[in-house]
Amino acid sequence: MKPRRLPALVAILLLSIPSAPGSSLTPATLTLITVTEEPNSRVIRLKADLGNARSSLEEEAARSPARVVALGSQASLAVNRWLGGCPAIFGFILTPSRLPKPADDSVCFSLTLDPEVRIEALSRLFGAPARFTVLAGPDGAVEAAALAAAGARRHMVIHVIPIRQASEIATALRSIDKNTQALILTTESLFLKEDLVEAILLTTLSRGVPVIGFSEMLVRRGGLASLDINYSDYAAELARE
């Protein structure tokens, strides 16, 4: 059987929060991880100071025609606009190339934990009526409820799936509504486990559903840069199906 082609190139772009005076946080860094659509794809890990982000992205774009999604703090807005007005969605995105493109730069927001602002960004990005699924870990239940309430006020359909332990992830992923437009994560401790990252990425590649995470802890710790995962393994696995 001829291997099927994977969704267009997957890209993850992570920006940490700039350090405040006296803060123990590390300076803002940019990490780009891409996966090509070939079965023997290579993984590109690119780290650069925020000031060099544009030149680094230009060099990478010249080597491979990626549709990169930029996200993070207000400092990333210039990079967002240069990349075609992609929205900044407060944390990180794991996504194939099916994320809607806004009509202008107005969807770009600075990093915030305000559920009303997050839902506003999502509603303007996906339009109405919108359908989202929220995977809520024990430490993200309150956040998920706030997002659902904010979404209801904008006539969104938000299905919250509670997750008590990492072993429930597979079942939760199988129960995602086929019409959902994006998968939203509201959890800290569970998502830091590599097996959860892998399961979510595999679902993203196979179903083409954008995965959007709101995680203050992950952003403050520099995103997923510390997790050593070979995403090409999953590209190859999908190609063999």
CSV table of C-alpha atoms in Angstrom, one decimal:
chain,number,residue,atom,x,y,z
A,1,MET,CA,0.0,0.0,0.0
A,2,LYS,CA,1.4,3.4,-1.0
A,3,PRO,CA,2.1,5.6,2.1
A,4,ARG,CA,-0.4,8.4,2.3
A,5,ARG,CA,1.0,11.9,2.4
A,6,LEU,CA,1.0,13.6,5.8
A,7,PRO,CA,-0.6,17.0,6.4
A,8,ALA,CA,1.5,20.0,5.4
A,9,LEU,CA,4.6,20.6,7.4
A,10,VAL,CA,4.0,20.8,11.1
A,11,ALA,CA,5.7,23.6,13.1
A,12,ILE,CA,5.9,24.5,16.7
A,13,LEU,CA,7.2,27.9,17.7
A,14,LEU,CA,7.7,28.7,21.4
A,15,LEU,CA,8.4,31.9,23.0
A,16,SER,CA,9.1,32.3,26.7
A,17,ILE,CA,8.2,35.4,28.7
A,18,PRO,CA,10.8,38.2,28.8
A,19,SER,CA,12.5,38.5,32.2
A,20,ALA,CA,11.4,41.2,34.5
A,21,PRO,CA,13.9,43.1,36.7
A,22,GLY,CA,14.9,40.9,39.6
A,23,SER,CA,13.1,37.9,38.1
A,24,SER,CA,14.6,34.4,38.1
A,25,LEU,CA,13.1,33.7,34.6
A,26,THR,CA,15.4,33.2,31.7
A,27,PRO,CA,15.5,35.8,28.9
A,28,ALA,CA,13.0,35.3,26.1
A,29,THR,CA,14.1,32.6,23.6
A,30,LEU,CA,12.7,31.2,20.4
A,31,THR,CA,12.6,27.5,19.6
A,32,LEU,CA,11.4,26.3,16.3
A,33,ILE,CA,10.7,22.6,15.7
A,34,THR,CA,9.6,21.4,12.3
A,35,VAL,CA,8.6,18.1,10.9
A,36,THR,CA,8.5,17.6,7.1
A,37,GLU,CA,5.9,15.5,5.4
A,38,GLU,CA,8.3,12.8,4.2
A,39,PRO,CA,8.4,9.5,6.1
A,40,ASN,CA,12.1,9.8,6.8
A,41,SER,CA,11.7,13.4,7.9
A,42,ARG,CA,14.3,15.2,9.9
A,43,VAL,CA,13.7,17.3,13.0
A,44,ILE,CA,15.0,20.9,13.0
A,45,ARG,CA,15.6,22.5,16.3
A,46,LEU,CA,16.4,26.2,16.1
A,47,LYS,CA,17.1,28.4,19.1
A,48,ALA,CA,17.8,32.1,18.7
A,49,ASP,CA,17.7,35.2,20.8
A,50,LEU,CA,14.5,37.1,20.2
A,51,GLY,CA,16.4,39.9,18.5
A,52,ASN,CA,17.7,37.5,15.9
A,53,ALA,CA,14.4,35.7,15.5
A,54,ARG,CA,13.5,37.3,12.1
A,55,SER,CA,16.8,36.5,10.5
A,56,SER,CA,16.8,33.0,11.8
A,57,LEU,CA,13.3,32.4,10.5
A,58,GLU,CA,14.2,33.9,7.1
A,59,GLU,CA,17.1,31.4,6.9
A,60,GLU,CA,14.9,28.5,7.8
A,61,ALA,CA,12.1,29.6,5.5
A,62,ALA,CA,14.6,29.7,2.6
A,63,ARG,CA,15.4,26.0,3.2
A,64,SER,CA,11.9,24.7,3.6
A,65,PRO,CA,8.5,26.2,2.7
A,66,ALA,CA,7.0,25.9,6.2
A,67,ARG,CA,3.8,27.6,7.3
A,68,VAL,CA,5.1,28.5,10.7
A,69,VAL,CA,2.7,29.5,13.5
A,70,ALA,CA,4.2,32.1,15.9
A,71,LEU,CA,2.9,32.6,19.4
A,72,GLY,CA,3.8,33.9,22.8
A,73,SER,CA,4.3,37.3,24.4
A,74,GLN,CA,3.8,40.8,23.0
A,75,ALA,CA,7.4,40.8,21.9
A,76,SER,CA,6.4,38.2,19.3
A,77,LEU,CA,3.9,40.4,17.5
A,78,ALA,CA,6.4,41.7,14.9
A,79,VAL,CA,7.4,38.1,14.1
A,80,ASN,CA,3.7,37.2,13.8
A,81,ARG,CA,3.0,40.0,11.3
A,82,TRP,CA,6.1,39.0,9.3
A,83,LEU,CA,4.8,35.4,9.1
A,84,GLY,CA,1.5,36.5,7.6
A,85,GLY,CA,-0.6,37.7,10.5
A,86,CYS,CA,-0.7,34.4,12.3
A,87,PRO,CA,-2.3,34.9,15.8
A,88,ALA,CA,-0.5,34.9,19.1
A,89,ILE,CA,-2.5,32.4,21.2
A,90,PHE,CA,-0.9,32.7,24.7
A,91,GLY,CA,1.5,29.9,25.2
A,92,PHE,CA,2.0,27.3,22.5
A,93,ILE,CA,0.3,25.6,19.5
A,94,LEU,CA,0.8,22.1,18.1
A,95,THR,CA,-0.8,22.3,14.7
A,96,PRO,CA,-0.8,21.2,11.1
A,97,SER,CA,-1.3,23.9,8.5
A,98,ARG,CA,-5.1,24.1,9.0
A,99,LEU,CA,-5.2,27.0,11.5
A,100,PRO,CA,-7.4,29.7,10.0
A,101,LYS,CA,-5.6,32.9,8.9
A,102,PRO,CA,-7.1,36.1,10.3
A,103,ALA,CA,-8.0,39.0,7.9
A,104,ASP,CA,-5.7,41.4,9.8
A,105,ASP,CA,-3.3,41.6,12.7
A,106,SER,CA,-6.1,42.5,15.2
A,107,VAL,CA,-6.1,38.9,16.5
A,108,CYS,CA,-2.6,39.2,17.9
A,109,PHE,CA,-2.7,39.5,21.7
A,110,SER,CA,-0.1,39.7,24.4
A,111,LEU,CA,0.3,36.8,26.9
A,112,THR,CA,-2.6,36.7,29.3
A,113,LEU,CA,-4.5,34.3,31.6
A,114,ASP,CA,-7.8,36.2,31.2
A,115,PRO,CA,-10.3,33.6,29.8
A,116,GLU,CA,-12.4,36.4,28.3
A,117,VAL,CA,-9.5,37.6,26.2
A,118,ARG,CA,-8.5,34.1,25.2
A,119,ILE,CA,-12.1,33.3,24.0
A,120,GLU,CA,-12.3,36.6,22.2
A,121,ALA,CA,-9.1,35.7,20.3
A,122,LEU,CA,-10.4,32.2,19.4
A,123,SER,CA,-13.8,33.5,18.3
A,124,ARG,CA,-12.2,36.1,16.0
A,125,LEU,CA,-9.8,33.5,14.7
A,126,PHE,CA,-12.3,30.6,14.0
A,127,GLY,CA,-15.5,32.7,13.6
A,128,ALA,CA,-18.9,31.8,14.9
A,129,PRO,CA,-20.4,29.4,15.7
A,130,ALA,CA,-17.2,27.7,17.0
A,131,ARG,CA,-16.8,24.3,18.5
A,132,PHE,CA,-13.9,23.5,20.8
A,133,THR,CA,-12.9,20.6,23.1
A,134,VAL,CA,-11.1,21.3,26.3
A,135,LEU,CA,-8.9,18.6,28.0
A,136,ALA,CA,-8.9,19.7,31.6
A,137,GLY,CA,-6.4,18.1,34.1
A,138,PRO,CA,-7.0,18.3,37.9
A,139,ASP,CA,-5.0,21.6,38.0
A,140,GLY,CA,-6.9,23.0,35.0
A,141,ALA,CA,-10.5,22.4,36.0
A,142,VAL,CA,-11.2,25.9,37.2
A,143,GLU,CA,-9.5,27.4,34.1
A,144,ALA,CA,-11.6,25.1,31.8
A,145,ALA,CA,-14.8,26.1,33.5
A,146,ALA,CA,-13.9,29.8,33.0
A,147,LEU,CA,-13.2,29.2,29.3
A,148,ALA,CA,-16.5,27.3,28.9
A,149,ALA,CA,-18.4,30.1,30.6
A,150,ALA,CA,-16.7,32.8,28.5
A,151,GLY,CA,-17.4,30.7,25.4
A,152,ALA,CA,-21.1,30.3,26.2
A,153,ARG,CA,-21.5,34.0,26.4
A,154,ARG,CA,-20.3,34.1,22.8
A,155,HIS,CA,-22.5,31.3,21.6
A,156,MET,CA,-19.6,28.8,21.3
A,157,VAL,CA,-19.9,25.1,21.9
A,158,ILE,CA,-17.2,24.1,24.3
A,159,HIS,CA,-17.0,20.5,25.4
A,160,VAL,CA,-14.9,20.0,28.6
A,161,ILE,CA,-13.3,16.5,29.1
A,162,PRO,CA,-11.9,16.1,32.6
A,163,ILE,CA,-8.7,14.1,33.0
A,164,ARG,CA,-7.8,12.8,36.4
A,165,GLN,CA,-4.6,10.9,35.5
A,166,ALA,CA,-2.3,10.5,32.4
A,167,SER,CA,-3.7,7.0,31.7
A,168,GLU,CA,-7.0,8.6,30.7
A,169,ILE,CA,-5.5,10.6,27.9
A,170,ALA,CA,-6.0,8.0,25.2
A,171,THR,CA,-9.7,7.6,26.0
A,172,ALA,CA,-10.1,11.4,26.1
A,173,LEU,CA,-8.5,11.8,22.7
A,174,ARG,CA,-10.8,9.1,21.2
A,175,SER,CA,-13.9,10.9,22.5
A,176,ILE,CA,-13.2,14.2,20.8
A,177,ASP,CA,-16.1,15.4,18.7
A,178,LYS,CA,-15.4,14.9,15.0
A,179,ASN,CA,-16.6,18.5,14.4
A,180,THR,CA,-14.4,20.2,16.9
A,181,GLN,CA,-12.3,23.0,15.4
A,182,ALA,CA,-9.5,23.0,18.0
A,183,LEU,CA,-8.4,21.1,21.0
A,184,ILE,CA,-7.6,23.2,24.1
A,185,LEU,CA,-5.4,22.0,26.9
A,186,THR,CA,-5.8,23.4,30.5
A,187,THR,CA,-3.5,21.3,32.6
A,188,GLU,CA,0.0,21.7,34.0
A,189,SER,CA,1.3,18.6,35.6
A,190,LEU,CA,-0.2,16.1,33.2
A,191,PHE,CA,1.0,17.9,30.1
A,192,LEU,CA,4.6,17.9,31.3
A,193,LYS,CA,4.7,14.2,30.8
A,194,GLU,CA,6.3,13.2,27.5
A,195,ASP,CA,3.8,10.5,26.7
A,196,LEU,CA,1.0,13.0,26.8
A,197,VAL,CA,2.8,15.3,24.4
A,198,GLU,CA,3.4,12.4,22.1
A,199,ALA,CA,-0.3,11.3,22.2
A,200,ILE,CA,-1.5,14.8,21.5
A,201,LEU,CA,0.9,15.3,18.7
A,202,LEU,CA,-0.1,12.0,17.0
A,203,THR,CA,-3.8,13.0,17.2
A,204,THR,CA,-2.9,16.4,15.7
A,205,LEU,CA,-1.2,14.9,12.8
A,206,SER,CA,-3.8,12.2,12.1
A,207,ARG,CA,-6.9,14.4,12.5
A,208,GLY,CA,-5.7,17.8,11.5
A,209,VAL,CA,-7.1,19.5,14.6
A,210,PRO,CA,-5.1,22.4,16.0
A,211,VAL,CA,-4.0,21.9,19.6
A,212,ILE,CA,-3.9,25.1,21.6
A,213,GLY,CA,-2.4,25.1,25.1
A,214,PHE,CA,-2.9,27.7,27.8
A,215,SER,CA,-0.2,27.0,30.3
A,216,GLU,CA,1.5,29.7,32.4
A,217,MET,CA,3.9,27.1,33.9
A,218,LEU,CA,5.0,25.8,30.5
A,219,VAL,CA,5.5,29.3,29.1
A,220,ARG,CA,7.5,30.4,32.2
A,221,ARG,CA,9.7,27.2,31.9
A,222,GLY,CA,10.4,27.9,28.3
A,223,GLY,CA,7.7,25.8,26.7
A,224,LEU,CA,8.5,22.3,25.3
A,225,ALA,CA,12.1,23.0,24.5
A,226,SER,CA,13.3,20.8,27.4
A,227,LEU,CA,11.4,17.7,26.1
A,228,ASP,CA,13.5,15.6,23.8
A,229,ILE,CA,10.9,14.1,21.4
A,230,ASN,CA,11.7,12.9,17.9
A,231,TYR,CA,8.6,14.0,16.1
A,232,SER,CA,9.8,12.3,12.9
A,233,ASP,CA,9.0,8.9,14.5
A,234,TYR,CA,5.3,9.8,14.3
A,235,ALA,CA,5.5,11.1,10.8
A,236,ALA,CA,6.9,7.8,9.8
A,237,GLU,CA,4.3,5.9,11.8
A,238,LEU,CA,1.5,7.7,10.1
A,239,ALA,CA,3.0,7.1,6.7
A,240,ARG,CA,3.0,3.4,7.3
A,241,GLU,CA,-0.8,3.3,8.0
